[in-house]
Amino acid sequence: MSQGISPLADALVSCSNARRDTSRSAMPTYKLTYFDLRGRAEPSRLLFAVAGVEYEDVRIQREQWPNEKASGKYPFGQMPVLEVDGQVIAQSIAIARYLANEFGLAGKTNLEKAKVDMIVDAIGDVSKGLGEMWFANDEAKKAEAKEKCLTKTIPTTFTGLEKILMTNNGGDGFFVGDSLTMADLIFLAHTDYHVDQLKEENTMAAFPKLTALRERILAQPSVKQWVEARPKTKI
Amino acid sequence: MPKHRVIYFNARGRAEPSRLVLSAAGVEFEDVRFTNEEWQTEKATGKYEFGQLPCLETDGVIIGQSRAIARYLANEYGLAGKTNLDKAKADMITDACEDLLQGMAKIHYEKDEAKKKELQTEYGKKIATILAALEKILTANNGGDGFFVGDGVSVADLSFFAQMEYNLSSAADLLDSYPS
């Protein structure tokens, strides 16, 4: 800090600096670290976008990851992680839920939050099924997993989700309550895979309300803006 | 008439964390345990959106998904962690326990002996990574002499306990390298 022209000038400078510092410390600094993919970080990125909150969107290239992992900074040796004011949170849904709670996008009552969580975990079951289908190491397992996904996991879960959606304002709004929550955003991120990678299988065809919900979420200005601006990645 | 019905099979499994949360909170609940036949009948009623258990029935509302239930009960009864950050830490821990549960289930359902051995080796590495991480998280909180999060028992501790009952039953000395 420069020695001022006069004590008054000094005082004025340090006053305005103090004001700047206070406003900076009111908002935590967020740093989200993941691969250069949508994947498990996209729910959190969507939450930041909808909340209009700035964050550092760190994308680690595959080649860099072994070194990064060896640094010991990742609690479970995995990404994504969120750093907030020096604290590290791992586990993608724990991160998303933390941000949703901070930004008022988690549901309003404990019961609403439970419904949001239920929806998010059900979607997670489908994600897991898709993973088993795409990343199985032998053809037999792959075929088995695909069969299970397409005939059991997706239909059962999407039927449940459509049912839950319909109980909320006839299914023409959002999953829970009167406004967008983390449940809708995670549904959006997840259904990107159905629309892109499962086009042939047309997995969403039997679910008109869910399909309309996806469009409705995409049409939200903050979501639309992020989807257009974000790095384009295959997954 | 208790407010909550915890509905599951006659096992600890995915319902135990929720039962532990209610017990720790001193809240009475109806501990409903279906046989497989009873469940087939119940499931056919269509009352369970995802056709799965556990479910929680509270004031006529049905919530599915084991961790959503445990978290809801923990939030209702002050066992979730106090701040959003503490809750996030608790979630991180219960999610890690879920990874352990899923790893176990995968091995259990694998019929091929060779594949099973492979999975077991992988799982051994996973357990080591997760337990090391949990030990670190624990010791970062009051030197590790209290609980995972904050100053008291939370859903994180109870989920860990429930999961360890399974892991310890196949490897009684599993926690020996993790003093905290």
GROMACS .gro file of C-alpha atoms in nm:
model
  415
    1MET     CA    1   0.000   0.000   0.000
    2SER     CA    2   0.153   0.327  -0.109
    3GLN     CA    3   0.234   0.590   0.148
    4GLY     CA    4  -0.034   0.839   0.057
    5ILE     CA    5  -0.018   1.192  -0.057
    6SER     CA    6  -0.186   1.281   0.266
    7PRO     CA    7  -0.325   1.096   0.567
    8LEU     CA    8  -0.674   1.166   0.438
    9ALA     CA    9  -0.597   1.015   0.102
   10ASP     CA   10  -0.448   0.711   0.280
   11ALA     CA   11  -0.759   0.676   0.488
   12LEU     CA   12  -0.984   0.698   0.183
   13VAL     CA   13  -0.779   0.440  -0.004
   14SER     CA   14  -0.781   0.192   0.282
   15CYS     CA   15  -1.153   0.250   0.336
   16SER     CA   16  -1.239   0.162  -0.020
   17ASN     CA   17  -0.999  -0.134  -0.010
   18ALA     CA   18  -1.169  -0.260   0.304
   19ARG     CA   19  -1.509  -0.234   0.134
   20ARG     CA   20  -1.378  -0.432  -0.162
   21ASP     CA   21  -1.230  -0.696   0.069
   22THR     CA   22  -1.553  -0.738   0.261
   23SER     CA   23  -1.759  -0.785  -0.051
   24ARG     CA   24  -1.503  -1.038  -0.175
   25SER     CA   25  -1.507  -1.242   0.144
   26ALA     CA   26  -1.890  -1.250   0.157
   27MET     CA   27  -1.893  -1.485  -0.144
   28PRO     CA   28  -1.682  -1.801  -0.110
   29THR     CA   29  -1.437  -1.886  -0.387
   30TYR     CA   30  -1.528  -2.203  -0.571
   31LYS     CA   31  -1.299  -2.425  -0.773
   32LEU     CA   32  -1.440  -2.732  -0.945
   33THR     CA   33  -1.187  -2.981  -1.084
   34TYR     CA   34  -1.267  -3.262  -1.327
   35PHE     CA   35  -1.170  -3.402  -1.665
   36ASP     CA   36  -1.252  -3.207  -1.979
   37LEU     CA   37  -1.590  -3.379  -1.993
   38ARG     CA   38  -1.946  -3.314  -1.883
   39GLY     CA   39  -1.969  -3.643  -1.696
   40ARG     CA   40  -1.987  -3.627  -1.321
   41ALA     CA   41  -1.915  -3.256  -1.299
   42GLU     CA   42  -2.194  -3.133  -1.522
   43PRO     CA   43  -2.464  -3.127  -1.251
   44SER     CA   44  -2.248  -2.889  -1.048
   45ARG     CA   45  -2.165  -2.675  -1.351
   46LEU     CA   46  -2.536  -2.647  -1.430
   47LEU     CA   47  -2.606  -2.543  -1.070
   48PHE     CA   48  -2.345  -2.266  -1.087
   49ALA     CA   49  -2.493  -2.152  -1.419
   50VAL     CA   50  -2.851  -2.139  -1.291
   51ALA     CA   51  -2.747  -1.967  -0.968
   52GLY     CA   52  -2.537  -1.721  -1.166
   53VAL     CA   53  -2.238  -1.786  -0.940
   54GLU     CA   54  -1.881  -1.761  -1.066
   55TYR     CA   55  -1.638  -2.047  -1.018
   56GLU     CA   56  -1.313  -2.179  -1.158
   57ASP     CA   57  -1.400  -2.459  -1.403
   58VAL     CA   58  -1.074  -2.658  -1.396
   59ARG     CA   59  -1.041  -2.931  -1.658
   60ILE     CA   60  -0.757  -3.180  -1.623
   61GLN     CA   61  -0.636  -3.355  -1.936
   62ARG     CA   62  -0.609  -3.736  -1.919
   63GLU     CA   63  -0.229  -3.726  -1.942
   64GLN     CA   64  -0.204  -3.489  -1.646
   65TRP     CA   65  -0.430  -3.697  -1.423
   66PRO     CA   66  -0.175  -3.952  -1.291
   67ASN     CA   67   0.042  -3.668  -1.157
   68GLU     CA   68  -0.258  -3.484  -1.019
   69LYS     CA   69  -0.382  -3.797  -0.846
   70ALA     CA   70  -0.040  -3.860  -0.695
   71SER     CA   71  -0.045  -3.512  -0.536
   72GLY     CA   72  -0.272  -3.656  -0.266
   73LYS     CA   73  -0.511  -3.366  -0.283
   74TYR     CA   74  -0.804  -3.582  -0.393
   75PRO     CA   75  -0.961  -3.751  -0.086
   76PHE     CA   76  -1.063  -4.068  -0.272
   77GLY     CA   77  -0.817  -4.036  -0.560
   78GLN     CA   78  -1.106  -3.936  -0.783
   79MET     CA   79  -1.264  -3.638  -0.951
   80PRO     CA   80  -1.466  -3.423  -0.945
   81VAL     CA   81  -1.369  -3.234  -0.635
   82LEU     CA   82  -1.491  -2.895  -0.520
   83GLU     CA   83  -1.262  -2.663  -0.331
   84VAL     CA   84  -1.449  -2.401  -0.132
   85ASP     CA   85  -1.251  -2.162   0.086
   86GLY     CA   86  -0.974  -2.419   0.126
   87GLN     CA   87  -1.201  -2.717   0.204
   88VAL     CA   88  -1.213  -3.010  -0.037
   89ILE     CA   89  -1.538  -3.195  -0.100
   90ALA     CA   90  -1.540  -3.511  -0.311
   91GLN     CA   91  -1.824  -3.733  -0.444
   92SER     CA   92  -2.009  -3.571  -0.732
   93ILE     CA   93  -2.358  -3.579  -0.583
   94ALA     CA   94  -2.239  -3.459  -0.241
   95ILE     CA   95  -2.084  -3.162  -0.425
   96ALA     CA   96  -2.398  -3.095  -0.626
   97ARG     CA   97  -2.619  -3.115  -0.320
   98TYR     CA   98  -2.391  -2.879  -0.126
   99LEU     CA   99  -2.409  -2.622  -0.405
  100ALA     CA  100  -2.784  -2.672  -0.444
  101ASN     CA  101  -2.833  -2.610  -0.072
  102GLU     CA  102  -2.613  -2.302  -0.084
  103PHE     CA  103  -2.799  -2.162  -0.385
  104GLY     CA  104  -3.154  -2.255  -0.282
  105LEU     CA  105  -3.190  -2.514  -0.558
  106ALA     CA  106  -3.224  -2.819  -0.334
  107GLY     CA  107  -3.594  -2.814  -0.252
  108LYS     CA  108  -3.755  -2.600   0.018
  109THR     CA  109  -3.857  -2.836   0.300
  110ASN     CA  110  -3.684  -3.151   0.425
  111LEU     CA  111  -3.954  -3.355   0.253
  112GLU     CA  112  -3.899  -3.175  -0.079
  113LYS     CA  113  -3.526  -3.229  -0.041
  114ALA     CA  114  -3.592  -3.600   0.020
  115LYS     CA  115  -3.796  -3.616  -0.302
  116VAL     CA  116  -3.516  -3.439  -0.491
  117ASP     CA  117  -3.263  -3.684  -0.345
  118MET     CA  118  -3.481  -3.980  -0.434
  119ILE     CA  119  -3.504  -3.862  -0.795
  120VAL     CA  120  -3.131  -3.794  -0.816
  121ASP     CA  121  -3.043  -4.138  -0.676
  122ALA     CA  122  -3.287  -4.312  -0.911
  123ILE     CA  123  -3.122  -4.135  -1.204
  124GLY     CA  124  -2.790  -4.250  -1.058
  125ASP     CA  125  -2.909  -4.610  -1.084
  126VAL     CA  126  -2.967  -4.560  -1.457
  127SER     CA  127  -2.624  -4.394  -1.495
  128LYS     CA  128  -2.471  -4.693  -1.327
  129GLY     CA  129  -2.656  -4.922  -1.567
  130LEU     CA  130  -2.536  -4.725  -1.868
  131GLY     CA  131  -2.181  -4.741  -1.734
  132GLU     CA  132  -2.203  -5.118  -1.700
  133MET     CA  133  -2.330  -5.134  -2.057
  134TRP     CA  134  -2.060  -4.913  -2.210
  135PHE     CA  135  -1.757  -5.005  -2.002
  136ALA     CA  136  -1.796  -5.381  -1.954
  137ASN     CA  137  -1.472  -5.557  -2.047
  138ASP     CA  138  -1.616  -5.852  -2.237
  139GLU     CA  139  -1.882  -5.880  -2.504
  140ALA     CA  140  -2.099  -6.123  -2.308
  141LYS     CA  141  -2.113  -5.895  -2.004
  142LYS     CA  142  -2.177  -5.599  -2.231
  143ALA     CA  143  -2.474  -5.768  -2.396
  144GLU     CA  144  -2.612  -5.876  -2.059
  145ALA     CA  145  -2.580  -5.526  -1.920
  146LYS     CA  146  -2.741  -5.374  -2.228
  147GLU     CA  147  -3.034  -5.614  -2.205
  148LYS     CA  148  -3.082  -5.530  -1.838
  149CYS     CA  149  -3.059  -5.156  -1.903
  150LEU     CA  150  -3.295  -5.141  -2.195
  151THR     CA  151  -3.556  -5.385  -2.071
  152LYS     CA  152  -3.544  -5.326  -1.698
  153THR     CA  153  -3.348  -5.037  -1.551
  154ILE     CA  154  -3.445  -4.758  -1.790
  155PRO     CA  155  -3.816  -4.846  -1.827
  156THR     CA  156  -3.866  -4.905  -1.454
  157THR     CA  157  -3.685  -4.593  -1.345
  158PHE     CA  158  -3.829  -4.364  -1.611
  159THR     CA  159  -4.178  -4.492  -1.537
  160GLY     CA  160  -4.121  -4.406  -1.171
  161LEU     CA  161  -3.984  -4.065  -1.259
  162GLU     CA  162  -4.271  -3.985  -1.493
  163LYS     CA  163  -4.513  -4.089  -1.216
  164ILE     CA  164  -4.343  -3.863  -0.965
  165LEU     CA  165  -4.340  -3.575  -1.213
  166MET     CA  166  -4.713  -3.617  -1.280
  167THR     CA  167  -4.795  -3.585  -0.909
  168ASN     CA  168  -4.644  -3.236  -0.918
  169ASN     CA  169  -4.872  -2.990  -1.096
  170GLY     CA  170  -4.983  -3.254  -1.344
  171GLY     CA  171  -4.628  -3.293  -1.471
  172ASP     CA  172  -4.615  -2.964  -1.656
  173GLY     CA  173  -4.374  -2.792  -1.422
  174PHE     CA  174  -4.066  -2.930  -1.256
  175PHE     CA  175  -3.996  -3.242  -1.054
  176VAL     CA  176  -4.037  -3.090  -0.708
  177GLY     CA  177  -4.202  -2.772  -0.586
  178ASP     CA  178  -4.272  -2.477  -0.810
  179SER     CA  179  -3.930  -2.415  -0.956
  180LEU     CA  180  -3.617  -2.573  -1.095
  181THR     CA  181  -3.414  -2.783  -0.853
  182MET     CA  182  -3.106  -3.000  -0.866
  183ALA     CA  183  -3.336  -3.292  -0.959
  184ASP     CA  184  -3.425  -3.127  -1.290
  185LEU     CA  185  -3.065  -3.029  -1.366
  186ILE     CA  186  -2.931  -3.376  -1.299
  187PHE     CA  187  -3.211  -3.519  -1.512
  188LEU     CA  188  -3.101  -3.285  -1.791
  189ALA     CA  189  -2.735  -3.381  -1.765
  190HIS     CA  190  -2.825  -3.751  -1.760
  191THR     CA  191  -3.066  -3.744  -2.053
  192ASP     CA  192  -2.796  -3.589  -2.273
  193TYR     CA  193  -2.668  -3.948  -2.296
  194HIS     CA  194  -3.006  -4.084  -2.397
  195VAL     CA  195  -3.045  -3.822  -2.666
  196ASP     CA  196  -2.687  -3.849  -2.798
  197GLN     CA  197  -2.571  -4.204  -2.735
  198LEU     CA  198  -2.903  -4.391  -2.729
  199LYS     CA  199  -3.068  -4.230  -3.031
  200GLU     CA  200  -3.129  -4.564  -3.202
  201GLU     CA  201  -3.273  -4.724  -2.894
  202ASN     CA  202  -3.503  -4.422  -2.851
  203THR     CA  203  -3.515  -4.469  -2.475
  204MET     CA  204  -3.721  -4.158  -2.406
  205ALA     CA  205  -3.996  -4.228  -2.659
  206ALA     CA  206  -4.236  -4.381  -2.407
  207PHE     CA  207  -4.207  -4.087  -2.168
  208PRO     CA  208  -4.375  -3.775  -2.309
  209LYS     CA  209  -4.383  -3.583  -1.982
  210LEU     CA  210  -4.015  -3.647  -1.916
  211THR     CA  211  -3.931  -3.548  -2.273
  212ALA     CA  212  -4.126  -3.223  -2.232
  213LEU     CA  213  -3.955  -3.160  -1.899
  214ARG     CA  214  -3.614  -3.191  -2.063
  215GLU     CA  215  -3.712  -2.931  -2.323
  216ARG     CA  216  -3.853  -2.704  -2.055
  217ILE     CA  217  -3.527  -2.717  -1.859
  218LEU     CA  218  -3.320  -2.649  -2.172
  219ALA     CA  219  -3.536  -2.346  -2.245
  220GLN     CA  220  -3.451  -2.179  -1.911
  221PRO     CA  221  -3.235  -1.880  -2.011
  222SER     CA  222  -2.950  -1.955  -1.769
  223VAL     CA  223  -2.940  -2.320  -1.879
  224LYS     CA  224  -2.962  -2.234  -2.248
  225GLN     CA  225  -2.679  -1.987  -2.213
  226TRP     CA  226  -2.451  -2.239  -2.041
  227VAL     CA  227  -2.533  -2.522  -2.281
  228GLU     CA  228  -2.446  -2.299  -2.575
  229ALA     CA  229  -2.126  -2.163  -2.418
  230ARG     CA  230  -1.982  -2.475  -2.256
  231PRO     CA  231  -1.694  -2.674  -2.409
  232LYS     CA  232  -1.839  -2.933  -2.645
  233THR     CA  233  -1.740  -3.282  -2.537
  234LYS     CA  234  -1.863  -3.623  -2.641
  235ILE     CA  235  -1.963  -3.726  -2.288
  236MET     CA  236  -4.902  -4.474   1.584
  237PRO     CA  237  -4.541  -4.397   1.491
  238LYS     CA  238  -4.503  -4.128   1.228
  239HIS     CA  239  -4.251  -4.325   1.021
  240ARG     CA  240  -4.264  -4.670   0.865
  241VAL     CA  241  -3.929  -4.803   0.746
  242ILE     CA  242  -4.015  -5.067   0.488
  243TYR     CA  243  -3.762  -5.329   0.378
  244PHE     CA  244  -3.683  -5.698   0.387
  245ASN     CA  245  -3.582  -5.881   0.698
  246ALA     CA  246  -3.219  -5.776   0.673
  247ARG     CA  247  -2.991  -5.489   0.771
  248GLY     CA  248  -2.885  -5.409   0.415
  249ARG     CA  249  -2.992  -5.077   0.273
  250ALA     CA  250  -3.236  -4.998   0.553
  251GLU     CA  251  -2.996  -5.020   0.843
  252PRO     CA  252  -2.855  -4.665   0.825
  253SER     CA  253  -3.210  -4.527   0.844
  254ARG     CA  254  -3.302  -4.756   1.132
  255LEU     CA  255  -2.984  -4.646   1.310
  256VAL     CA  256  -3.063  -4.277   1.254
  257LEU     CA  257  -3.411  -4.316   1.403
  258SER     CA  258  -3.277  -4.517   1.695
  259ALA     CA  259  -2.999  -4.268   1.763
  260ALA     CA  260  -3.258  -3.991   1.757
  261GLY     CA  261  -3.477  -4.186   2.000
  262VAL     CA  262  -3.767  -4.176   1.757
  263GLU     CA  263  -4.011  -4.467   1.750
  264PHE     CA  264  -4.083  -4.611   1.410
  265GLU     CA  265  -4.260  -4.905   1.253
  266ASP     CA  266  -3.987  -5.143   1.139
  267VAL     CA  267  -4.170  -5.319   0.853
  268ARG     CA  268  -3.996  -5.628   0.714
  269PHE     CA  269  -4.147  -5.807   0.416
  270THR     CA  270  -4.079  -6.162   0.309
  271ASN     CA  271  -4.014  -6.205  -0.062
  272GLU     CA  272  -4.372  -6.324  -0.121
  273GLU     CA  273  -4.519  -6.033   0.074
  274TRP     CA  274  -4.304  -5.796  -0.127
  275GLN     CA  275  -4.428  -5.934  -0.460
  276THR     CA  276  -4.785  -5.860  -0.350
  277GLU     CA  277  -4.697  -5.515  -0.216
  278LYS     CA  278  -4.496  -5.428  -0.527
  279ALA     CA  279  -4.793  -5.513  -0.748
  280THR     CA  280  -5.001  -5.244  -0.578
  281GLY     CA  281  -4.794  -4.986  -0.766
  282LYS     CA  282  -4.757  -4.780  -0.451
  283TYR     CA  283  -4.376  -4.788  -0.471
  284GLU     CA  284  -4.267  -4.567  -0.760
  285PHE     CA  285  -3.946  -4.751  -0.838
  286GLY     CA  286  -4.067  -5.093  -0.729
  287GLN     CA  287  -3.775  -5.115  -0.487
  288LEU     CA  288  -3.702  -5.120  -0.117
  289PRO     CA  289  -3.623  -4.968   0.124
  290CYS     CA  290  -3.897  -4.709   0.130
  291LEU     CA  291  -4.001  -4.473   0.402
  292GLU     CA  292  -4.368  -4.399   0.453
  293THR     CA  293  -4.429  -4.076   0.643
  294ASP     CA  294  -4.770  -3.910   0.669
  295GLY     CA  295  -4.885  -4.095   0.361
  296VAL     CA  296  -4.585  -3.992   0.151
  297ILE     CA  297  -4.352  -4.262   0.021
  298ILE     CA  298  -3.984  -4.186  -0.025
  299GLY     CA  299  -3.756  -4.436  -0.193
  300GLN     CA  300  -3.377  -4.462  -0.228
  301SER     CA  301  -3.191  -4.563   0.085
  302ARG     CA  302  -2.959  -4.263   0.115
  303ALA     CA  303  -3.237  -4.013   0.043
  304ILE     CA  304  -3.433  -4.169   0.329
  305ALA     CA  305  -3.141  -4.171   0.571
  306ARG     CA  306  -3.057  -3.811   0.487
  307TYR     CA  307  -3.417  -3.696   0.525
  308LEU     CA  308  -3.445  -3.858   0.868
  309ALA     CA  309  -3.105  -3.721   0.968
  310ASN     CA  310  -3.215  -3.372   0.865
  311GLU     CA  311  -3.544  -3.406   1.052
  312TYR     CA  312  -3.375  -3.513   1.373
  313GLY     CA  313  -3.055  -3.306   1.370
  314LEU     CA  314  -2.818  -3.588   1.279
  315ALA     CA  315  -2.718  -3.455   0.939
  316GLY     CA  316  -2.440  -3.214   1.026
  317LYS     CA  317  -2.501  -2.852   1.118
  318THR     CA  318  -2.378  -2.642   0.826
  319ASN     CA  319  -2.414  -2.708   0.453
  320LEU     CA  320  -2.042  -2.783   0.448
  321ASP     CA  321  -2.072  -3.038   0.731
  322LYS     CA  322  -2.367  -3.193   0.550
  323ALA     CA  323  -2.156  -3.214   0.234
  324LYS     CA  324  -1.882  -3.391   0.431
  325ALA     CA  325  -2.140  -3.632   0.573
  326ASP     CA  326  -2.273  -3.696   0.221
  327MET     CA  327  -1.922  -3.755   0.092
  328ILE     CA  328  -1.871  -4.020   0.361
  329THR     CA  329  -2.205  -4.197   0.305
  330ASP     CA  330  -2.137  -4.196  -0.071
  331ALA     CA  331  -1.800  -4.360  -0.008
  332CYS     CA  332  -1.977  -4.625   0.204
  333GLU     CA  333  -2.218  -4.678  -0.086
  334ASP     CA  334  -1.918  -4.745  -0.311
  335LEU     CA  335  -1.808  -5.011  -0.063
  336LEU     CA  336  -2.156  -5.164  -0.061
  337GLN     CA  337  -2.177  -5.171  -0.441
  338GLY     CA  338  -1.832  -5.327  -0.464
  339MET     CA  339  -1.942  -5.604  -0.227
  340ALA     CA  340  -2.265  -5.663  -0.418
  341LYS     CA  341  -2.081  -5.694  -0.747
  342ILE     CA  342  -1.861  -5.969  -0.605
  343HIS     CA  343  -2.157  -6.142  -0.445
  344TYR     CA  344  -2.348  -6.166  -0.774
  345GLU     CA  345  -2.052  -6.273  -0.990
  346LYS     CA  346  -2.088  -6.639  -1.079
  347ASP     CA  347  -1.761  -6.688  -1.265
  348GLU     CA  348  -1.488  -6.786  -1.018
  349ALA     CA  349  -1.206  -6.626  -1.214
  350LYS     CA  350  -1.395  -6.297  -1.253
  351LYS     CA  351  -1.486  -6.312  -0.885
  352LYS     CA  352  -1.120  -6.332  -0.787
  353GLU     CA  353  -1.042  -6.035  -1.011
  354LEU     CA  354  -1.322  -5.834  -0.855
  355GLN     CA  355  -1.205  -5.926  -0.508
  356THR     CA  356  -0.855  -5.796  -0.581
  357GLU     CA  357  -1.000  -5.473  -0.720
  358TYR     CA  358  -1.226  -5.444  -0.419
  359GLY     CA  359  -0.932  -5.490  -0.183
  360LYS     CA  360  -0.767  -5.186  -0.342
  361LYS     CA  361  -1.091  -4.990  -0.323
  362ILE     CA  362  -1.135  -5.066   0.047
  363ALA     CA  363  -0.779  -4.955   0.116
  364THR     CA  364  -0.827  -4.627  -0.071
  365ILE     CA  365  -1.159  -4.550   0.092
  366LEU     CA  366  -1.059  -4.643   0.446
  367ALA     CA  367  -0.741  -4.436   0.416
  368ALA     CA  368  -0.950  -4.141   0.300
  369LEU     CA  369  -1.203  -4.187   0.579
  370GLU     CA  370  -0.925  -4.210   0.840
  371LYS     CA  371  -0.783  -3.882   0.706
  372ILE     CA  372  -1.123  -3.711   0.715
  373LEU     CA  373  -1.183  -3.838   1.067
  374THR     CA  374  -0.848  -3.728   1.207
  375ALA     CA  375  -0.900  -3.384   1.051
  376ASN     CA  376  -1.198  -3.349   1.286
  377ASN     CA  377  -1.087  -3.297   1.645
  378GLY     CA  378  -0.783  -3.519   1.596
  379GLY     CA  379  -1.008  -3.814   1.518
  380ASP     CA  380  -1.123  -3.872   1.874
  381GLY     CA  381  -1.482  -3.771   1.814
  382PHE     CA  382  -1.699  -3.835   1.514
  383PHE     CA  383  -1.669  -3.784   1.141
  384VAL     CA  384  -1.840  -3.447   1.129
  385GLY     CA  385  -1.904  -3.179   1.391
  386ASP     CA  386  -1.924  -3.263   1.759
  387GLY     CA  387  -2.165  -3.553   1.767
  388VAL     CA  388  -2.288  -3.864   1.595
  389SER     CA  389  -2.427  -3.806   1.247
  390VAL     CA  390  -2.564  -4.011   0.961
  391ALA     CA  391  -2.204  -4.039   0.837
  392ASP     CA  392  -2.095  -4.233   1.145
  393LEU     CA  393  -2.406  -4.452   1.136
  394SER     CA  394  -2.368  -4.533   0.765
  395PHE     CA  395  -2.003  -4.618   0.823
  396PHE     CA  396  -2.096  -4.842   1.114
  397ALA     CA  397  -2.363  -5.024   0.912
  398GLN     CA  398  -2.126  -5.080   0.620
  399MET     CA  399  -1.837  -5.195   0.840
  400GLU     CA  400  -2.058  -5.465   0.992
  401TYR     CA  401  -2.042  -5.629   0.651
  402ASN     CA  402  -1.677  -5.569   0.573
  403LEU     CA  403  -1.562  -5.677   0.919
  404SER     CA  404  -1.758  -6.001   0.898
  405SER     CA  405  -1.535  -6.113   0.609
  406ALA     CA  406  -1.214  -5.955   0.740
  407ALA     CA  407  -1.222  -5.909   1.115
  408ASP     CA  408  -0.888  -5.728   1.123
  409LEU     CA  409  -0.980  -5.487   0.843
  410LEU     CA  410  -0.973  -5.178   1.061
  411ASP     CA  411  -0.647  -5.264   1.240
  412SER     CA  412  -0.445  -5.033   1.013
  413TYR     CA  413  -0.690  -4.750   1.070
  414PRO     CA  414  -0.663  -4.664   1.440
  415SER     CA  415  -0.899  -4.370   1.439
   0.00000   0.00000   0.00000
